[in-house]
Amino acid sequence: MSRLLDDLQADLAGLRRQSLLRSRRSNALPCGPWAEVDGRRLLSFCSNDYLGLAGAPELAAALAAGAQRWGTGSGASHLVSGHYDCHDELERQLAGFVGCERALYFSTGYMANSGVIPALVGRGDAVFADRLNHASLVDGMLLSRAETHRYPHADCAALESRLVASTAKRKLIVTDSVFSMDGDIAPLAELLALAERHDAWLMVDDAHGFGVLGPQGRGALVSLGLASWRLIYVGTLGKAAGVSGAFAAGQADVVEWLLQKARTYIFTTGAPPALAQALLASLALIRDGDERRAHLALLIATLQARLAGSRWRLLPSSTPIQPLVIGDNAAAVTVAQGLMEAGLWVPAIRPPTVPAGSARLRISLSAAHSLEDVHRLADALADQERDLGGKRPAS
Ligand SMILES: *Cc1c(COP(=O)(O)O)cnc(C)c1O
């Protein structure tokens, strides 16, 4: 006798009733501006493939060559025997690229974030986290068992008063660099100044900045000229880098400590060396990617210019994440469905992922888009605006 399955099925039915059941759409094409879902071609503005590298033939060739050279699996965890020359080379190059002494390559960004925080702080310590931080940072914070303080988004004054009041042994400030649902950038220089003033670490998750921000795409810290032993930088490699994986970088002893203590690094099989080989090729494309970044900047400026007169407001963002606030949940879904019928795929993001009343279309742009693609999106949005006509926006 058990109610386990009955309860679970009732809960699933509940999600379905509230339209909260999530489902996946299967794409028949490789990652790129065009998708094919249920036999329909769609122009997609969903991916985090900001430089258009996920489908780049050079990287597919590097991955294939990597597999020829290294086979498929690593065979063991990094600390046993699953660590290869190309992993070392990748870590050396990543560290240099983002201006840190040393880097440690993790299998995913989720694992980097959920492993780094518990390695640095524990019981008796405190984590100070921006309220809009990514779920992987939240989970790392919970796993650490440190006391947690979530401060209002980008609010340095609120953060400082919490730092002042804290009697914790060790303090860690944690923030996204570019916030994934808003596209805005954290006040990193001010956060580092606070870390210095209150003797804290500062961990920066640059998932959406690596490859995009700064000279040669070297990321958020280099773009602001920030360097300090207090900084722990996390870059992810499945977004602009177009492959998969992540790395934590910082002062050499800090990274040595992560290697000794991060459980998500230690207790997992090393990532396939062929991926590291593909990532070395990706890094070269990122480094030489000024044209891609310039094109992306042009797309962003074009979208902003085209939507300037819209009844819907683009959030102020200089990054490829351009959220268009619709406000009302049902209206956001209606607009996304209308776009889908017109052959455009743009995700509608609703509460609780974003605050109530700020349901939005999360438009994300990629260097693989053409100017024409962006005009097509703007035209389709204008059609939607007209179709919803008469009705005023839910403020
Ligand atoms: C995507 C993302 C991650 C997770 O990285 P994965 O490599 O996809 O696991 C972490 N932080 C932020 C802000 C992200 O957007």
PDB file of N, CA and C in Angstrom, residues 281-371:
ATOM      1  N   ALA A 281      38.921  25.244 -29.779  1.00  0.00           N
ATOM      2  CA  ALA A 281      38.609  25.868 -31.075  1.00  0.00           C
ATOM      3  C   ALA A 281      37.595  26.996 -30.891  1.00  0.00           C
ATOM      4  N   SER A 282      36.636  26.779 -29.992  1.00  0.00           N
ATOM      5  CA  SER A 282      35.637  27.816 -29.728  1.00  0.00           C
ATOM      6  C   SER A 282      36.297  29.079 -29.166  1.00  0.00           C
ATOM      7  N   LEU A 283      37.245  28.865 -28.256  1.00  0.00           N
ATOM      8  CA  LEU A 283      37.930  30.006 -27.646  1.00  0.00           C
ATOM      9  C   LEU A 283      38.648  30.838 -28.710  1.00  0.00           C
ATOM     10  N   ALA A 284      39.230  30.162 -29.687  1.00  0.00           N
ATOM     11  CA  ALA A 284      39.910  30.886 -30.771  1.00  0.00           C
ATOM     12  C   ALA A 284      38.888  31.703 -31.574  1.00  0.00           C
ATOM     13  N   LEU A 285      37.708  31.128 -31.823  1.00  0.00           N
ATOM     14  CA  LEU A 285      36.682  31.867 -32.567  1.00  0.00           C
ATOM     15  C   LEU A 285      36.151  33.051 -31.755  1.00  0.00           C
ATOM     16  N   ILE A 286      36.018  32.848 -30.447  1.00  0.00           N
ATOM     17  CA  ILE A 286      35.547  33.944 -29.586  1.00  0.00           C
ATOM     18  C   ILE A 286      36.554  35.090 -29.612  1.00  0.00           C
ATOM     19  N   ARG A 287      37.842  34.717 -29.448  1.00  0.00           N
ATOM     20  CA  ARG A 287      38.926  35.704 -29.424  1.00  0.00           C
ATOM     21  C   ARG A 287      38.936  36.522 -30.723  1.00  0.00           C
ATOM     22  N   ASP A 288      38.708  35.845 -31.844  1.00  0.00           N
ATOM     23  CA  ASP A 288      38.717  36.530 -33.145  1.00  0.00           C
ATOM     24  C   ASP A 288      37.314  36.917 -33.578  1.00  0.00           C
ATOM     25  N   GLY A 289      36.402  37.034 -32.613  1.00  0.00           N
ATOM     26  CA  GLY A 289      34.984  37.183 -32.970  1.00  0.00           C
ATOM     27  C   GLY A 289      34.472  38.614 -32.994  1.00  0.00           C
ATOM     28  N   ASP A 290      35.370  39.605 -33.211  1.00  0.00           N
ATOM     29  CA  ASP A 290      34.900  40.998 -33.184  1.00  0.00           C
ATOM     30  C   ASP A 290      33.788  41.253 -34.199  1.00  0.00           C
ATOM     31  N   GLU A 291      33.897  40.607 -35.368  1.00  0.00           N
ATOM     32  CA  GLU A 291      32.854  40.817 -36.378  1.00  0.00           C
ATOM     33  C   GLU A 291      31.510  40.302 -35.892  1.00  0.00           C
ATOM     34  N   ARG A 292      31.541  39.124 -35.281  1.00  0.00           N
ATOM     35  CA  ARG A 292      30.290  38.563 -34.751  1.00  0.00           C
ATOM     36  C   ARG A 292      29.696  39.487 -33.690  1.00  0.00           C
ATOM     37  N   ARG A 293      30.579  39.991 -32.790  1.00  0.00           N
ATOM     38  CA  ARG A 293      30.073  40.868 -31.729  1.00  0.00           C
ATOM     39  C   ARG A 293      29.577  42.188 -32.293  1.00  0.00           C
ATOM     40  N   ALA A 294      30.239  42.710 -33.327  1.00  0.00           N
ATOM     41  CA  ALA A 294      29.783  43.969 -33.933  1.00  0.00           C
ATOM     42  C   ALA A 294      28.419  43.766 -34.604  1.00  0.00           C
ATOM     43  N   HIS A 295      28.252  42.631 -35.270  1.00  0.00           N
ATOM     44  CA  HIS A 295      26.972  42.343 -35.911  1.00  0.00           C
ATOM     45  C   HIS A 295      25.868  42.217 -34.861  1.00  0.00           C
ATOM     46  N   LEU A 296      26.189  41.537 -33.764  1.00  0.00           N
ATOM     47  CA  LEU A 296      25.231  41.381 -32.665  1.00  0.00           C
ATOM     48  C   LEU A 296      24.823  42.754 -32.126  1.00  0.00           C
ATOM     49  N   ALA A 297      25.787  43.640 -31.961  1.00  0.00           N
ATOM     50  CA  ALA A 297      25.494  44.990 -31.456  1.00  0.00           C
ATOM     51  C   ALA A 297      24.564  45.724 -32.422  1.00  0.00           C
ATOM     52  N   LEU A 298      24.781  45.522 -33.718  1.00  0.00           N
ATOM     53  CA  LEU A 298      23.919  46.152 -34.718  1.00  0.00           C
ATOM     54  C   LEU A 298      22.486  45.599 -34.615  1.00  0.00           C
ATOM     55  N   LEU A 299      22.371  44.304 -34.405  1.00  0.00           N
ATOM     56  CA  LEU A 299      21.046  43.695 -34.268  1.00  0.00           C
ATOM     57  C   LEU A 299      20.319  44.258 -33.037  1.00  0.00           C
ATOM     58  N   ILE A 300      21.066  44.379 -31.933  1.00  0.00           N
ATOM     59  CA  ILE A 300      20.471  44.901 -30.698  1.00  0.00           C
ATOM     60  C   ILE A 300      19.970  46.330 -30.928  1.00  0.00           C
ATOM     61  N   ALA A 301      20.823  47.166 -31.529  1.00  0.00           N
ATOM     62  CA  ALA A 301      20.448  48.564 -31.769  1.00  0.00           C
ATOM     63  C   ALA A 301      19.249  48.651 -32.712  1.00  0.00           C
ATOM     64  N   THR A 302      19.210  47.764 -33.689  1.00  0.00           N
ATOM     65  CA  THR A 302      18.116  47.781 -34.657  1.00  0.00           C
ATOM     66  C   THR A 302      16.791  47.401 -33.980  1.00  0.00           C
ATOM     67  N   LEU A 303      16.841  46.361 -33.175  1.00  0.00           N
ATOM     68  CA  LEU A 303      15.620  45.945 -32.474  1.00  0.00           C
ATOM     69  C   LEU A 303      15.127  47.071 -31.568  1.00  0.00           C
ATOM     70  N   GLN A 304      16.061  47.685 -30.838  1.00  0.00           N
ATOM     71  CA  GLN A 304      15.673  48.768 -29.923  1.00  0.00           C
ATOM     72  C   GLN A 304      15.050  49.928 -30.688  1.00  0.00           C
ATOM     73  N   ALA A 305      15.637  50.266 -31.841  1.00  0.00           N
ATOM     74  CA  ALA A 305      15.101  51.378 -32.637  1.00  0.00           C
ATOM     75  C   ALA A 305      13.703  51.026 -33.161  1.00  0.00           C
ATOM     76  N   ARG A 306      13.546  49.809 -33.640  1.00  0.00           N
ATOM     77  CA  ARG A 306      12.259  49.401 -34.200  1.00  0.00           C
ATOM     78  C   ARG A 306      11.154  49.346 -33.142  1.00  0.00           C
ATOM     79  N   LEU A 307      11.507  49.013 -31.891  1.00  0.00           N
ATOM     80  CA  LEU A 307      10.467  48.863 -30.870  1.00  0.00           C
ATOM     81  C   LEU A 307      10.291  50.121 -30.013  1.00  0.00           C
ATOM     82  N   ALA A 308      11.010  51.189 -30.387  1.00  0.00           N
ATOM     83  CA  ALA A 308      10.959  52.408 -29.571  1.00  0.00           C
ATOM     84  C   ALA A 308       9.537  52.961 -29.468  1.00  0.00           C
ATOM     85  N   GLY A 309       8.748  52.824 -30.522  1.00  0.00           N
ATOM     86  CA  GLY A 309       7.397  53.394 -30.488  1.00  0.00           C
ATOM     87  C   GLY A 309       6.327  52.393 -30.067  1.00  0.00           C
ATOM     88  N   SER A 310       6.730  51.223 -29.625  1.00  0.00           N
ATOM     89  CA  SER A 310       5.757  50.173 -29.282  1.00  0.00           C
ATOM     90  C   SER A 310       5.026  50.501 -27.986  1.00  0.00           C
ATOM     91  N   ARG A 311       3.808  49.959 -27.846  1.00  0.00           N
ATOM     92  CA  ARG A 311       3.102  50.112 -26.564  1.00  0.00           C
ATOM     93  C   ARG A 311       3.784  49.264 -25.504  1.00  0.00           C
ATOM     94  N   TRP A 312       4.551  48.252 -25.954  1.00  0.00           N
ATOM     95  CA  TRP A 312       5.262  47.388 -25.006  1.00  0.00           C
ATOM     96  C   TRP A 312       6.678  47.908 -24.831  1.00  0.00           C
ATOM     97  N   ARG A 313       7.181  47.810 -23.603  1.00  0.00           N
ATOM     98  CA  ARG A 313       8.460  48.406 -23.269  1.00  0.00           C
ATOM     99  C   ARG A 313       9.567  47.350 -23.242  1.00  0.00           C
ATOM    100  N   LEU A 314      10.651  47.645 -23.961  1.00  0.00           N
ATOM    101  CA  LEU A 314      11.845  46.810 -23.824  1.00  0.00           C
ATOM    102  C   LEU A 314      12.525  47.211 -22.524  1.00  0.00           C
ATOM    103  N   LEU A 315      12.955  46.242 -21.727  1.00  0.00           N
ATOM    104  CA  LEU A 315      13.715  46.594 -20.531  1.00  0.00           C
ATOM    105  C   LEU A 315      15.055  47.173 -20.976  1.00  0.00           C
ATOM    106  N   PRO A 316      15.577  48.131 -20.200  1.00  0.00           N
ATOM    107  CA  PRO A 316      16.869  48.706 -20.601  1.00  0.00           C
ATOM    108  C   PRO A 316      17.965  47.650 -20.498  1.00  0.00           C
ATOM    109  N   SER A 317      18.475  47.217 -21.626  1.00  0.00           N
ATOM    110  CA  SER A 317      19.509  46.177 -21.642  1.00  0.00           C
ATOM    111  C   SER A 317      20.414  46.407 -22.831  1.00  0.00           C
ATOM    112  N   SER A 318      21.724  46.335 -22.582  1.00  0.00           N
ATOM    113  CA  SER A 318      22.688  46.499 -23.672  1.00  0.00           C
ATOM    114  C   SER A 318      23.177  45.148 -24.148  1.00  0.00           C
ATOM    115  N   THR A 319      22.615  44.072 -23.584  1.00  0.00           N
ATOM    116  CA  THR A 319      23.077  42.717 -23.906  1.00  0.00           C
ATOM    117  C   THR A 319      22.123  42.081 -24.920  1.00  0.00           C
ATOM    118  N   PRO A 320      22.494  40.893 -25.438  1.00  0.00           N
ATOM    119  CA  PRO A 320      21.607  40.243 -26.421  1.00  0.00           C
ATOM    120  C   PRO A 320      20.272  39.787 -25.822  1.00  0.00           C
ATOM    121  N   ILE A 321      20.132  39.845 -24.506  1.00  0.00           N
ATOM    122  CA  ILE A 321      18.841  39.521 -23.876  1.00  0.00           C
ATOM    123  C   ILE A 321      18.012  40.798 -23.868  1.00  0.00           C
ATOM    124  N   GLN A 322      16.940  40.803 -24.673  1.00  0.00           N
ATOM    125  CA  GLN A 322      16.102  41.997 -24.838  1.00  0.00           C
ATOM    126  C   GLN A 322      14.666  41.651 -24.448  1.00  0.00           C
ATOM    127  N   PRO A 323      14.326  41.801 -23.162  1.00  0.00           N
ATOM    128  CA  PRO A 323      13.000  41.404 -22.723  1.00  0.00           C
ATOM    129  C   PRO A 323      11.963  42.495 -23.048  1.00  0.00           C
ATOM    130  N   LEU A 324      10.857  42.065 -23.650  1.00  0.00           N
ATOM    131  CA  LEU A 324       9.775  42.983 -23.992  1.00  0.00           C
ATOM    132  C   LEU A 324       8.641  42.726 -23.005  1.00  0.00           C
ATOM    133  N   VAL A 325       8.381  43.731 -22.143  1.00  0.00           N
ATOM    134  CA  VAL A 325       7.404  43.528 -21.077  1.00  0.00           C
ATOM    135  C   VAL A 325       5.994  43.722 -21.619  1.00  0.00           C
ATOM    136  N   ILE A 326       5.187  42.666 -21.498  1.00  0.00           N
ATOM    137  CA  ILE A 326       3.785  42.724 -21.923  1.00  0.00           C
ATOM    138  C   ILE A 326       2.909  43.034 -20.711  1.00  0.00           C
ATOM    139  N   GLY A 327       3.314  42.528 -19.555  1.00  0.00           N
ATOM    140  CA  GLY A 327       2.606  42.824 -18.309  1.00  0.00           C
ATOM    141  C   GLY A 327       1.710  41.689 -17.876  1.00  0.00           C
ATOM    142  N   ASP A 328       0.543  41.624 -18.521  1.00  0.00           N
ATOM    143  CA  ASP A 328      -0.459  40.623 -18.173  1.00  0.00           C
ATOM    144  C   ASP A 328      -0.043  39.228 -18.661  1.00  0.00           C
ATOM    145  N   ASN A 329      -0.244  38.198 -17.817  1.00  0.00           N
ATOM    146  CA  ASN A 329       0.175  36.829 -18.165  1.00  0.00           C
ATOM    147  C   ASN A 329      -0.496  36.337 -19.439  1.00  0.00           C
ATOM    148  N   ALA A 330      -1.842  36.474 -19.469  1.00  0.00           N
ATOM    149  CA  ALA A 330      -2.576  35.925 -20.613  1.00  0.00           C
ATOM    150  C   ALA A 330      -2.180  36.668 -21.891  1.00  0.00           C
ATOM    151  N   ALA A 331      -1.979  37.982 -21.794  1.00  0.00           N
ATOM    152  CA  ALA A 331      -1.601  38.761 -22.980  1.00  0.00           C
ATOM    153  C   ALA A 331      -0.238  38.316 -23.499  1.00  0.00           C
ATOM    154  N   ALA A 332       0.677  38.034 -22.572  1.00  0.00           N
ATOM    155  CA  ALA A 332       2.018  37.598 -22.997  1.00  0.00           C
ATOM    156  C   ALA A 332       1.915  36.283 -23.767  1.00  0.00           C
ATOM    157  N   VAL A 333       1.066  35.380 -23.256  1.00  0.00           N
ATOM    158  CA  VAL A 333       0.902  34.089 -23.925  1.00  0.00           C
ATOM    159  C   VAL A 333       0.230  34.280 -25.285  1.00  0.00           C
ATOM    160  N   THR A 334      -0.776  35.165 -25.340  1.00  0.00           N
ATOM    161  CA  THR A 334      -1.470  35.428 -26.606  1.00  0.00           C
ATOM    162  C   THR A 334      -0.500  35.968 -27.654  1.00  0.00           C
ATOM    163  N   VAL A 335       0.357  36.900 -27.248  1.00  0.00           N
ATOM    164  CA  VAL A 335       1.308  37.478 -28.200  1.00  0.00           C
ATOM    165  C   VAL A 335       2.299  36.407 -28.672  1.00  0.00           C
ATOM    166  N   ALA A 336       2.789  35.595 -27.725  1.00  0.00           N
ATOM    167  CA  ALA A 336       3.738  34.540 -28.112  1.00  0.00           C
ATOM    168  C   ALA A 336       3.079  33.551 -29.076  1.00  0.00           C
ATOM    169  N   GLN A 337       1.793  33.242 -28.823  1.00  0.00           N
ATOM    170  CA  GLN A 337       1.080  32.315 -29.722  1.00  0.00           C
ATOM    171  C   GLN A 337       0.883  32.945 -31.093  1.00  0.00           C
ATOM    172  N   GLY A 338       0.545  34.234 -31.097  1.00  0.00           N
ATOM    173  CA  GLY A 338       0.369  34.941 -32.372  1.00  0.00           C
ATOM    174  C   GLY A 338       1.657  34.933 -33.180  1.00  0.00           C
ATOM    175  N   LEU A 339       2.779  35.158 -32.485  1.00  0.00           N
ATOM    176  CA  LEU A 339       4.075  35.126 -33.171  1.00  0.00           C
ATOM    177  C   LEU A 339       4.347  33.731 -33.726  1.00  0.00           C
ATOM    178  N   MET A 340       4.036  32.735 -32.912  1.00  0.00           N
ATOM    179  CA  MET A 340       4.254  31.344 -33.334  1.00  0.00           C
ATOM    180  C   MET A 340       3.452  31.053 -34.599  1.00  0.00           C
ATOM    181  N   GLU A 341       2.200  31.536 -34.633  1.00  0.00           N
ATOM    182  CA  GLU A 341       1.386  31.315 -35.838  1.00  0.00           C
ATOM    183  C   GLU A 341       1.995  32.012 -37.044  1.00  0.00           C
ATOM    184  N   ALA A 342       2.687  33.126 -36.788  1.00  0.00           N
ATOM    185  CA  ALA A 342       3.340  33.839 -37.882  1.00  0.00           C
ATOM    186  C   ALA A 342       4.723  33.253 -38.201  1.00  0.00           C
ATOM    187  N   GLY A 343       5.086  32.157 -37.508  1.00  0.00           N
ATOM    188  CA  GLY A 343       6.351  31.495 -37.821  1.00  0.00           C
ATOM    189  C   GLY A 343       7.540  32.003 -37.021  1.00  0.00           C
ATOM    190  N   LEU A 344       7.262  32.663 -35.876  1.00  0.00           N
ATOM    191  CA  LEU A 344       8.362  33.155 -35.040  1.00  0.00           C
ATOM    192  C   LEU A 344       8.264  32.541 -33.654  1.00  0.00           C
ATOM    193  N   TRP A 345       9.389  32.125 -33.140  1.00  0.00           N
ATOM    194  CA  TRP A 345       9.432  31.429 -31.845  1.00  0.00           C
ATOM    195  C   TRP A 345      10.143  32.329 -30.836  1.00  0.00           C
ATOM    196  N   VAL A 346       9.337  32.890 -29.923  1.00  0.00           N
ATOM    197  CA  VAL A 346       9.863  33.767 -28.869  1.00  0.00           C
ATOM    198  C   VAL A 346       9.229  33.306 -27.554  1.00  0.00           C
ATOM    199  N   PRO A 347      10.024  32.990 -26.548  1.00  0.00           N
ATOM    200  CA  PRO A 347       9.430  32.456 -25.321  1.00  0.00           C
ATOM    201  C   PRO A 347       8.739  33.530 -24.478  1.00  0.00           C
ATOM    202  N   ALA A 348       7.544  33.176 -23.957  1.00  0.00           N
ATOM    203  CA  ALA A 348       6.854  34.041 -22.991  1.00  0.00           C
ATOM    204  C   ALA A 348       7.280  33.588 -21.599  1.00  0.00           C
ATOM    205  N   ILE A 349       7.725  34.528 -20.785  1.00  0.00           N
ATOM    206  CA  ILE A 349       8.169  34.202 -19.426  1.00  0.00           C
ATOM    207  C   ILE A 349       7.181  34.837 -18.443  1.00  0.00           C
ATOM    208  N   ARG A 350       6.637  33.984 -17.589  1.00  0.00           N
ATOM    209  CA  ARG A 350       5.603  34.466 -16.661  1.00  0.00           C
ATOM    210  C   ARG A 350       6.046  34.278 -15.214  1.00  0.00           C
ATOM    211  N   PRO A 351       5.320  34.902 -14.271  1.00  0.00           N
ATOM    212  CA  PRO A 351       5.567  34.610 -12.860  1.00  0.00           C
ATOM    213  C   PRO A 351       5.366  33.105 -12.613  1.00  0.00           C
ATOM    214  N   PRO A 352       6.074  32.471 -11.717  1.00  0.00           N
ATOM    215  CA  PRO A 352       6.962  33.080 -10.719  1.00  0.00           C
ATOM    216  C   PRO A 352       8.394  33.310 -11.207  1.00  0.00           C
ATOM    217  N   THR A 353       8.679  32.963 -12.489  1.00  0.00           N
ATOM    218  CA  THR A 353      10.038  33.199 -12.985  1.00  0.00           C
ATOM    219  C   THR A 353      10.371  34.693 -12.965  1.00  0.00           C
ATOM    220  N   VAL A 354       9.368  35.531 -13.229  1.00  0.00           N
ATOM    221  CA  VAL A 354       9.559  36.993 -13.168  1.00  0.00           C
ATOM    222  C   VAL A 354       8.461  37.559 -12.259  1.00  0.00           C
ATOM    223  N   PRO A 355       8.637  38.784 -11.732  1.00  0.00           N
ATOM    224  CA  PRO A 355       7.648  39.332 -10.800  1.00  0.00           C
ATOM    225  C   PRO A 355       6.248  39.466 -11.428  1.00  0.00           C
ATOM    226  N   ALA A 356       5.221  39.315 -10.582  1.00  0.00           N
ATOM    227  CA  ALA A 356       3.839  39.438 -11.035  1.00  0.00           C
ATOM    228  C   ALA A 356       3.652  40.763 -11.773  1.00  0.00           C
ATOM    229  N   GLY A 357       2.889  40.733 -12.867  1.00  0.00           N
ATOM    230  CA  GLY A 357       2.613  41.954 -13.617  1.00  0.00           C
ATOM    231  C   GLY A 357       3.703  42.304 -14.617  1.00  0.00           C
ATOM    232  N   SER A 358       4.751  41.474 -14.685  1.00  0.00           N
ATOM    233  CA  SER A 358       5.835  41.791 -15.630  1.00  0.00           C
ATOM    234  C   SER A 358       6.085  40.644 -16.595  1.00  0.00           C
ATOM    235  N   ALA A 359       5.023  39.899 -16.925  1.00  0.00           N
ATOM    236  CA  ALA A 359       5.167  38.829 -17.917  1.00  0.00           C
ATOM    237  C   ALA A 359       5.775  39.435 -19.176  1.00  0.00           C
ATOM    238  N   ARG A 360       6.642  38.683 -19.817  1.00  0.00           N
ATOM    239  CA  ARG A 360       7.412  39.272 -20.913  1.00  0.00           C
ATOM    240  C   ARG A 360       7.744  38.264 -22.003  1.00  0.00           C
ATOM    241  N   LEU A 361       8.124  38.801 -23.143  1.00  0.00           N
ATOM    242  CA  LEU A 361       8.748  37.976 -24.168  1.00  0.00           C
ATOM    243  C   LEU A 361      10.249  38.124 -23.960  1.00  0.00           C
ATOM    244  N   ARG A 362      10.929  36.998 -23.791  1.00  0.00           N
ATOM    245  CA  ARG A 362      12.381  37.079 -23.629  1.00  0.00           C
ATOM    246  C   ARG A 362      12.997  36.879 -25.007  1.00  0.00           C
ATOM    247  N   ILE A 363      13.261  38.010 -25.667  1.00  0.00           N
ATOM    248  CA  ILE A 363      13.858  37.969 -27.004  1.00  0.00           C
ATOM    249  C   ILE A 363      15.356  37.814 -26.825  1.00  0.00           C
ATOM    250  N   SER A 364      15.950  36.786 -27.407  1.00  0.00           N
ATOM    251  CA  SER A 364      17.399  36.771 -27.351  1.00  0.00           C
ATOM    252  C   SER A 364      17.965  36.706 -28.759  1.00  0.00           C
ATOM    253  N   LEU A 365      18.959  37.555 -28.954  1.00  0.00           N
ATOM    254  CA  LEU A 365      19.537  37.731 -30.283  1.00  0.00           C
ATOM    255  C   LEU A 365      20.861  36.990 -30.387  1.00  0.00           C
ATOM    256  N   SER A 366      21.168  36.598 -31.605  1.00  0.00           N
ATOM    257  CA  SER A 366      22.409  35.868 -31.870  1.00  0.00           C
ATOM    258  C   SER A 366      23.066  36.468 -33.102  1.00  0.00           C
ATOM    259  N   ALA A 367      24.396  36.408 -33.122  1.00  0.00           N
ATOM    260  CA  ALA A 367      25.125  36.885 -34.300  1.00  0.00           C
ATOM    261  C   ALA A 367      24.745  36.090 -35.540  1.00  0.00           C
ATOM    262  N   ALA A 368      24.107  34.922 -35.345  1.00  0.00           N
ATOM    263  CA  ALA A 368      23.669  34.130 -36.499  1.00  0.00           C
ATOM    264  C   ALA A 368      22.400  34.707 -37.125  1.00  0.00           C
ATOM    265  N   HIS A 369      21.697  35.607 -36.406  1.00  0.00           N
ATOM    266  CA  HIS A 369      20.536  36.262 -37.008  1.00  0.00           C
ATOM    267  C   HIS A 369      21.002  37.271 -38.060  1.00  0.00           C
ATOM    268  N   SER A 370      20.135  37.504 -39.053  1.00  0.00           N
ATOM    269  CA  SER A 370      20.418  38.565 -40.018  1.00  0.00           C
ATOM    270  C   SER A 370      19.612  39.797 -39.615  1.00  0.00           C
ATOM    271  N   LEU A 371      19.973  40.937 -40.176  1.00  0.00           N
ATOM    272  CA  LEU A 371      19.187  42.155 -39.942  1.00  0.00           C
ATOM    273  C   LEU A 371      17.746  41.937 -40.356  1.00  0.00           C
TER     274      LEU A 371
END
